[in-house]
Amino acid sequence: MTDAALSVRLSAEAGTLTPIGGGWELRFERRLRHSPERVWKALTTGDGLACWLADAEIDLVPGGAMELNFRQPDHEFMPDTPERRRQSNEVLVVEPVTRFEHTFGGDPEAVVSWRLAPDGDGTHLTLVHFIPARWAGSRANVLSGWHHHMEGLEDAVRGVRHPWDWDRWFALRDAYAERLS
């Protein structure tokens, strides 16, 4: 493990967490160098999601199933067992190339909203995730998870699988935990 992996200084791209009724709003914004159509495919197709988030089967209609199977390397923090790696979620909103919403963590109250807007020759992407109050102890984990996963979006849009790095995730988690304290 390198010193860079042990310590992370959160940049302007860091996620934010704002208290709202019954929990928190987590927010990330990114500018990607690809068209909204290409970013949409990375967010809403099994092939696209497998490159940066998880192996996925998705029925892209409101009420459709979104089955995720996270494939990070086996680690004591997240052993490679179905009860730790699989999530059954529901697609809530599909507005092609502009808005996609789904549940997350198998929790109907934890809603993730993706907003895409053209931005010159690229896309302005906004992720908003409602984190229920009962997830309070996991806020730094969720922030660091989305942060690390989103680092792979540029690769994913090009169809390249972005590798998961537990050292990076732990460093991000520690940085977010410090910010939250």
PDB file of C-alpha atoms in Angstrom:
ATOM      1  CA  MET A   1       0.000   0.000   0.000  1.00  0.00           C
ATOM      2  CA  THR A   2       1.353   3.422  -0.931  1.00  0.00           C
ATOM      3  CA  ASP A   3       1.122   6.602   1.102  1.00  0.00           C
ATOM      4  CA  ALA A   4      -1.200   7.965  -1.608  1.00  0.00           C
ATOM      5  CA  ALA A   5      -3.577   5.068  -0.966  1.00  0.00           C
ATOM      6  CA  LEU A   6      -3.478   5.674   2.795  1.00  0.00           C
ATOM      7  CA  SER A   7      -4.535   9.315   2.664  1.00  0.00           C
ATOM      8  CA  VAL A   8      -6.896  11.197   0.388  1.00  0.00           C
ATOM      9  CA  ARG A   9      -7.621  14.892   0.264  1.00  0.00           C
ATOM     10  CA  LEU A  10     -11.163  15.338  -0.987  1.00  0.00           C
ATOM     11  CA  SER A  11     -11.340  17.636  -4.020  1.00  0.00           C
ATOM     12  CA  ALA A  12     -14.095  19.758  -5.510  1.00  0.00           C
ATOM     13  CA  GLU A  13     -15.466  16.536  -7.034  1.00  0.00           C
ATOM     14  CA  ALA A  14     -16.241  15.171  -3.561  1.00  0.00           C
ATOM     15  CA  GLY A  15     -19.796  14.260  -2.802  1.00  0.00           C
ATOM     16  CA  THR A  16     -21.909  16.378  -0.493  1.00  0.00           C
ATOM     17  CA  LEU A  17     -24.357  15.276   2.161  1.00  0.00           C
ATOM     18  CA  THR A  18     -27.243  17.518   3.184  1.00  0.00           C
ATOM     19  CA  PRO A  19     -29.776  16.678   5.912  1.00  0.00           C
ATOM     20  CA  ILE A  20     -33.333  16.532   4.569  1.00  0.00           C
ATOM     21  CA  GLY A  21     -36.563  15.132   5.985  1.00  0.00           C
ATOM     22  CA  GLY A  22     -35.997  11.581   7.206  1.00  0.00           C
ATOM     23  CA  GLY A  23     -32.371  11.269   6.101  1.00  0.00           C
ATOM     24  CA  TRP A  24     -29.750  12.881   3.875  1.00  0.00           C
ATOM     25  CA  GLU A  25     -29.337  13.905   0.268  1.00  0.00           C
ATOM     26  CA  LEU A  26     -26.028  12.703  -1.145  1.00  0.00           C
ATOM     27  CA  ARG A  27     -24.974  14.568  -4.298  1.00  0.00           C
ATOM     28  CA  PHE A  28     -22.198  14.201  -6.851  1.00  0.00           C
ATOM     29  CA  GLU A  29     -21.759  16.229 -10.031  1.00  0.00           C
ATOM     30  CA  ARG A  30     -19.444  15.382 -12.896  1.00  0.00           C
ATOM     31  CA  ARG A  31     -18.701  16.641 -16.366  1.00  0.00           C
ATOM     32  CA  LEU A  32     -18.030  13.746 -18.699  1.00  0.00           C
ATOM     33  CA  ARG A  33     -16.403  14.110 -22.122  1.00  0.00           C
ATOM     34  CA  HIS A  34     -19.083  12.043 -23.852  1.00  0.00           C
ATOM     35  CA  SER A  35     -22.559  12.657 -25.236  1.00  0.00           C
ATOM     36  CA  PRO A  36     -25.596  12.164 -23.009  1.00  0.00           C
ATOM     37  CA  GLU A  37     -26.554   9.168 -25.186  1.00  0.00           C
ATOM     38  CA  ARG A  38     -23.274   7.397 -24.412  1.00  0.00           C
ATOM     39  CA  VAL A  39     -23.445   8.246 -20.693  1.00  0.00           C
ATOM     40  CA  TRP A  40     -27.057   7.023 -20.603  1.00  0.00           C
ATOM     41  CA  LYS A  41     -25.943   3.603 -21.879  1.00  0.00           C
ATOM     42  CA  ALA A  42     -23.317   3.370 -19.118  1.00  0.00           C
ATOM     43  CA  LEU A  43     -26.016   4.080 -16.503  1.00  0.00           C
ATOM     44  CA  THR A  44     -28.899   2.012 -17.859  1.00  0.00           C
ATOM     45  CA  THR A  45     -27.607  -1.128 -19.584  1.00  0.00           C
ATOM     46  CA  GLY A  46     -26.181  -4.308 -18.142  1.00  0.00           C
ATOM     47  CA  ASP A  47     -23.038  -3.964 -20.237  1.00  0.00           C
ATOM     48  CA  GLY A  48     -22.554  -0.353 -19.196  1.00  0.00           C
ATOM     49  CA  LEU A  49     -23.179  -0.917 -15.484  1.00  0.00           C
ATOM     50  CA  ALA A  50     -20.802  -3.906 -15.434  1.00  0.00           C
ATOM     51  CA  CYS A  51     -17.950  -1.593 -16.434  1.00  0.00           C
ATOM     52  CA  TRP A  52     -18.186   0.693 -13.403  1.00  0.00           C
ATOM     53  CA  LEU A  53     -20.778  -0.391 -10.821  1.00  0.00           C
ATOM     54  CA  ALA A  54     -21.890  -4.024 -10.799  1.00  0.00           C
ATOM     55  CA  ASP A  55     -22.982  -6.888 -13.005  1.00  0.00           C
ATOM     56  CA  ALA A  56     -26.585  -6.010 -13.751  1.00  0.00           C
ATOM     57  CA  GLU A  57     -29.815  -7.235 -15.201  1.00  0.00           C
ATOM     58  CA  ILE A  58     -32.186  -4.358 -15.778  1.00  0.00           C
ATOM     59  CA  ASP A  59     -35.711  -4.053 -17.134  1.00  0.00           C
ATOM     60  CA  LEU A  60     -35.614  -0.375 -18.123  1.00  0.00           C
ATOM     61  CA  VAL A  61     -39.260   0.515 -17.490  1.00  0.00           C
ATOM     62  CA  PRO A  62     -40.888   2.043 -14.410  1.00  0.00           C
ATOM     63  CA  GLY A  63     -41.564  -0.854 -12.044  1.00  0.00           C
ATOM     64  CA  GLY A  64     -38.913  -2.982 -13.743  1.00  0.00           C
ATOM     65  CA  ALA A  65     -36.328  -4.973 -11.830  1.00  0.00           C
ATOM     66  CA  MET A  66     -32.725  -3.818 -11.458  1.00  0.00           C
ATOM     67  CA  GLU A  67     -30.655  -6.705 -10.126  1.00  0.00           C
ATOM     68  CA  LEU A  68     -27.105  -5.782  -9.137  1.00  0.00           C
ATOM     69  CA  ASN A  69     -24.273  -8.167  -8.289  1.00  0.00           C
ATOM     70  CA  PHE A  70     -21.203  -6.291  -7.033  1.00  0.00           C
ATOM     71  CA  ARG A  71     -17.974  -7.896  -8.235  1.00  0.00           C
ATOM     72  CA  GLN A  72     -15.246  -6.159  -6.230  1.00  0.00           C
ATOM     73  CA  PRO A  73     -12.404  -8.465  -5.183  1.00  0.00           C
ATOM     74  CA  ASP A  74     -13.187 -10.578  -2.125  1.00  0.00           C
ATOM     75  CA  HIS A  75     -12.383  -8.689   1.090  1.00  0.00           C
ATOM     76  CA  GLU A  76     -13.200  -9.265   4.751  1.00  0.00           C
ATOM     77  CA  PHE A  77     -15.167  -5.991   4.695  1.00  0.00           C
ATOM     78  CA  MET A  78     -17.308  -7.325   1.847  1.00  0.00           C
ATOM     79  CA  PRO A  79     -16.952 -11.085   1.447  1.00  0.00           C
ATOM     80  CA  ASP A  80     -17.918 -12.576  -1.892  1.00  0.00           C
ATOM     81  CA  THR A  81     -21.218 -14.001  -0.678  1.00  0.00           C
ATOM     82  CA  PRO A  82     -24.641 -13.454  -2.246  1.00  0.00           C
ATOM     83  CA  GLU A  83     -26.122 -11.831   0.852  1.00  0.00           C
ATOM     84  CA  ARG A  84     -23.376  -9.155   0.759  1.00  0.00           C
ATOM     85  CA  ARG A  85     -23.040  -8.696  -2.995  1.00  0.00           C
ATOM     86  CA  ARG A  86     -26.525  -8.878  -4.515  1.00  0.00           C
ATOM     87  CA  GLN A  87     -29.194  -6.204  -4.510  1.00  0.00           C
ATOM     88  CA  SER A  88     -32.722  -6.339  -5.846  1.00  0.00           C
ATOM     89  CA  ASN A  89     -33.787  -2.826  -6.783  1.00  0.00           C
ATOM     90  CA  GLU A  90     -36.655  -1.267  -8.711  1.00  0.00           C
ATOM     91  CA  VAL A  91     -36.576   1.113 -11.664  1.00  0.00           C
ATOM     92  CA  LEU A  92     -38.765   4.121 -10.803  1.00  0.00           C
ATOM     93  CA  VAL A  93     -38.353   6.738 -13.568  1.00  0.00           C
ATOM     94  CA  VAL A  94     -37.046   6.436 -17.124  1.00  0.00           C
ATOM     95  CA  GLU A  95     -36.815   9.611 -19.214  1.00  0.00           C
ATOM     96  CA  PRO A  96     -34.351   8.548 -21.907  1.00  0.00           C
ATOM     97  CA  VAL A  97     -31.084  10.434 -21.991  1.00  0.00           C
ATOM     98  CA  THR A  98     -32.137  12.929 -19.267  1.00  0.00           C
ATOM     99  CA  ARG A  99     -33.367  11.232 -16.061  1.00  0.00           C
ATOM    100  CA  PHE A 100     -33.152   7.778 -14.505  1.00  0.00           C
ATOM    101  CA  GLU A 101     -34.265   6.856 -10.970  1.00  0.00           C
ATOM    102  CA  HIS A 102     -34.113   3.583  -9.080  1.00  0.00           C
ATOM    103  CA  THR A 103     -34.037   2.214  -5.566  1.00  0.00           C
ATOM    104  CA  PHE A 104     -30.680   1.175  -4.115  1.00  0.00           C
ATOM    105  CA  GLY A 105     -29.411  -1.243  -1.513  1.00  0.00           C
ATOM    106  CA  GLY A 106     -32.612  -3.246  -1.873  1.00  0.00           C
ATOM    107  CA  ASP A 107     -34.287  -0.453   0.130  1.00  0.00           C
ATOM    108  CA  PRO A 108     -37.424   1.154  -1.348  1.00  0.00           C
ATOM    109  CA  GLU A 109     -36.689   4.383   0.587  1.00  0.00           C
ATOM    110  CA  ALA A 110     -33.129   4.729  -0.742  1.00  0.00           C
ATOM    111  CA  VAL A 111     -33.718   6.355  -4.123  1.00  0.00           C
ATOM    112  CA  VAL A 112     -30.964   7.224  -6.613  1.00  0.00           C
ATOM    113  CA  SER A 113     -31.667   9.855  -9.256  1.00  0.00           C
ATOM    114  CA  TRP A 114     -29.391  10.410 -12.259  1.00  0.00           C
ATOM    115  CA  ARG A 115     -29.786  13.663 -14.222  1.00  0.00           C
ATOM    116  CA  LEU A 116     -28.019  14.163 -17.554  1.00  0.00           C
ATOM    117  CA  ALA A 117     -27.768  17.450 -19.432  1.00  0.00           C
ATOM    118  CA  PRO A 118     -25.807  18.326 -22.572  1.00  0.00           C
ATOM    119  CA  ASP A 119     -22.720  20.383 -21.755  1.00  0.00           C
ATOM    120  CA  GLY A 120     -20.879  21.516 -24.874  1.00  0.00           C
ATOM    121  CA  ASP A 121     -19.350  18.373 -26.361  1.00  0.00           C
ATOM    122  CA  GLY A 122     -20.041  16.370 -23.190  1.00  0.00           C
ATOM    123  CA  THR A 123     -22.535  15.732 -20.410  1.00  0.00           C
ATOM    124  CA  HIS A 124     -23.195  17.293 -17.021  1.00  0.00           C
ATOM    125  CA  LEU A 125     -24.146  14.365 -14.771  1.00  0.00           C
ATOM    126  CA  THR A 126     -25.780  14.777 -11.374  1.00  0.00           C
ATOM    127  CA  LEU A 127     -26.286  11.904  -8.959  1.00  0.00           C
ATOM    128  CA  VAL A 128     -28.668  12.454  -6.051  1.00  0.00           C
ATOM    129  CA  HIS A 129     -29.117   9.583  -3.601  1.00  0.00           C
ATOM    130  CA  PHE A 130     -31.605   9.836  -0.729  1.00  0.00           C
ATOM    131  CA  ILE A 131     -30.047   8.054   2.251  1.00  0.00           C
ATOM    132  CA  PRO A 132     -32.645   7.084   4.876  1.00  0.00           C
ATOM    133  CA  ALA A 133     -31.962   8.019   8.515  1.00  0.00           C
ATOM    134  CA  ARG A 134     -31.505   4.341   9.434  1.00  0.00           C
ATOM    135  CA  TRP A 135     -28.368   4.321   7.208  1.00  0.00           C
ATOM    136  CA  ALA A 136     -26.706   6.981   9.432  1.00  0.00           C
ATOM    137  CA  GLY A 137     -23.788   4.722  10.353  1.00  0.00           C
ATOM    138  CA  SER A 138     -23.081   3.987   6.675  1.00  0.00           C
ATOM    139  CA  ARG A 139     -22.928   7.537   5.309  1.00  0.00           C
ATOM    140  CA  ALA A 140     -19.130   7.583   4.820  1.00  0.00           C
ATOM    141  CA  ASN A 141     -19.292   4.124   3.206  1.00  0.00           C
ATOM    142  CA  VAL A 142     -21.983   5.239   0.755  1.00  0.00           C
ATOM    143  CA  LEU A 143     -20.171   8.473  -0.106  1.00  0.00           C
ATOM    144  CA  SER A 144     -16.873   6.664  -0.689  1.00  0.00           C
ATOM    145  CA  GLY A 145     -18.588   3.904  -2.667  1.00  0.00           C
ATOM    146  CA  TRP A 146     -20.251   6.286  -5.095  1.00  0.00           C
ATOM    147  CA  HIS A 147     -17.075   8.388  -5.306  1.00  0.00           C
ATOM    148  CA  HIS A 148     -14.925   5.385  -6.230  1.00  0.00           C
ATOM    149  CA  HIS A 149     -17.502   3.888  -8.598  1.00  0.00           C
ATOM    150  CA  MET A 150     -17.965   7.220 -10.381  1.00  0.00           C
ATOM    151  CA  GLU A 151     -14.218   7.424 -10.978  1.00  0.00           C
ATOM    152  CA  GLY A 152     -14.855   4.640 -13.487  1.00  0.00           C
ATOM    153  CA  LEU A 153     -17.536   6.367 -15.547  1.00  0.00           C
ATOM    154  CA  GLU A 154     -15.188   7.782 -18.195  1.00  0.00           C
ATOM    155  CA  ASP A 155     -13.854   4.257 -18.755  1.00  0.00           C
ATOM    156  CA  ALA A 156     -17.341   2.756 -18.713  1.00  0.00           C
ATOM    157  CA  VAL A 157     -18.641   5.089 -21.415  1.00  0.00           C
ATOM    158  CA  ARG A 158     -15.868   3.717 -23.639  1.00  0.00           C
ATOM    159  CA  GLY A 159     -16.811   0.134 -22.700  1.00  0.00           C
ATOM    160  CA  VAL A 160     -13.739  -0.398 -20.517  1.00  0.00           C
ATOM    161  CA  ARG A 161     -14.144  -2.074 -17.133  1.00  0.00           C
ATOM    162  CA  HIS A 162     -12.812   0.109 -14.304  1.00  0.00           C
ATOM    163  CA  PRO A 163     -11.069  -1.916 -11.575  1.00  0.00           C
ATOM    164  CA  TRP A 164     -12.105  -1.691  -7.930  1.00  0.00           C
ATOM    165  CA  ASP A 165      -9.343  -0.803  -5.465  1.00  0.00           C
ATOM    166  CA  TRP A 166     -10.060  -1.521  -1.804  1.00  0.00           C
ATOM    167  CA  ASP A 167      -7.126   0.649  -0.644  1.00  0.00           C
ATOM    168  CA  ARG A 168      -8.599   3.585  -2.570  1.00  0.00           C
ATOM    169  CA  TRP A 169     -12.077   2.946  -1.141  1.00  0.00           C
ATOM    170  CA  PHE A 170     -10.801   2.763   2.469  1.00  0.00           C
ATOM    171  CA  ALA A 171      -8.838   5.992   1.993  1.00  0.00           C
ATOM    172  CA  LEU A 172     -11.928   7.726   0.599  1.00  0.00           C
ATOM    173  CA  ARG A 173     -14.074   6.327   3.413  1.00  0.00           C
ATOM    174  CA  ASP A 174     -11.649   7.667   6.018  1.00  0.00           C
ATOM    175  CA  ALA A 175     -11.597  11.106   4.353  1.00  0.00           C
ATOM    176  CA  TYR A 176     -15.412  11.270   4.232  1.00  0.00           C
ATOM    177  CA  ALA A 177     -15.684  10.015   7.827  1.00  0.00           C
ATOM    178  CA  GLU A 178     -13.352  12.816   8.930  1.00  0.00           C
ATOM    179  CA  ARG A 179     -15.418  15.364   7.008  1.00  0.00           C
ATOM    180  CA  LEU A 180     -18.624  14.085   8.644  1.00  0.00           C
ATOM    181  CA  SER A 181     -17.236  14.172  12.192  1.00  0.00           C
TER     182      SER A 181
END
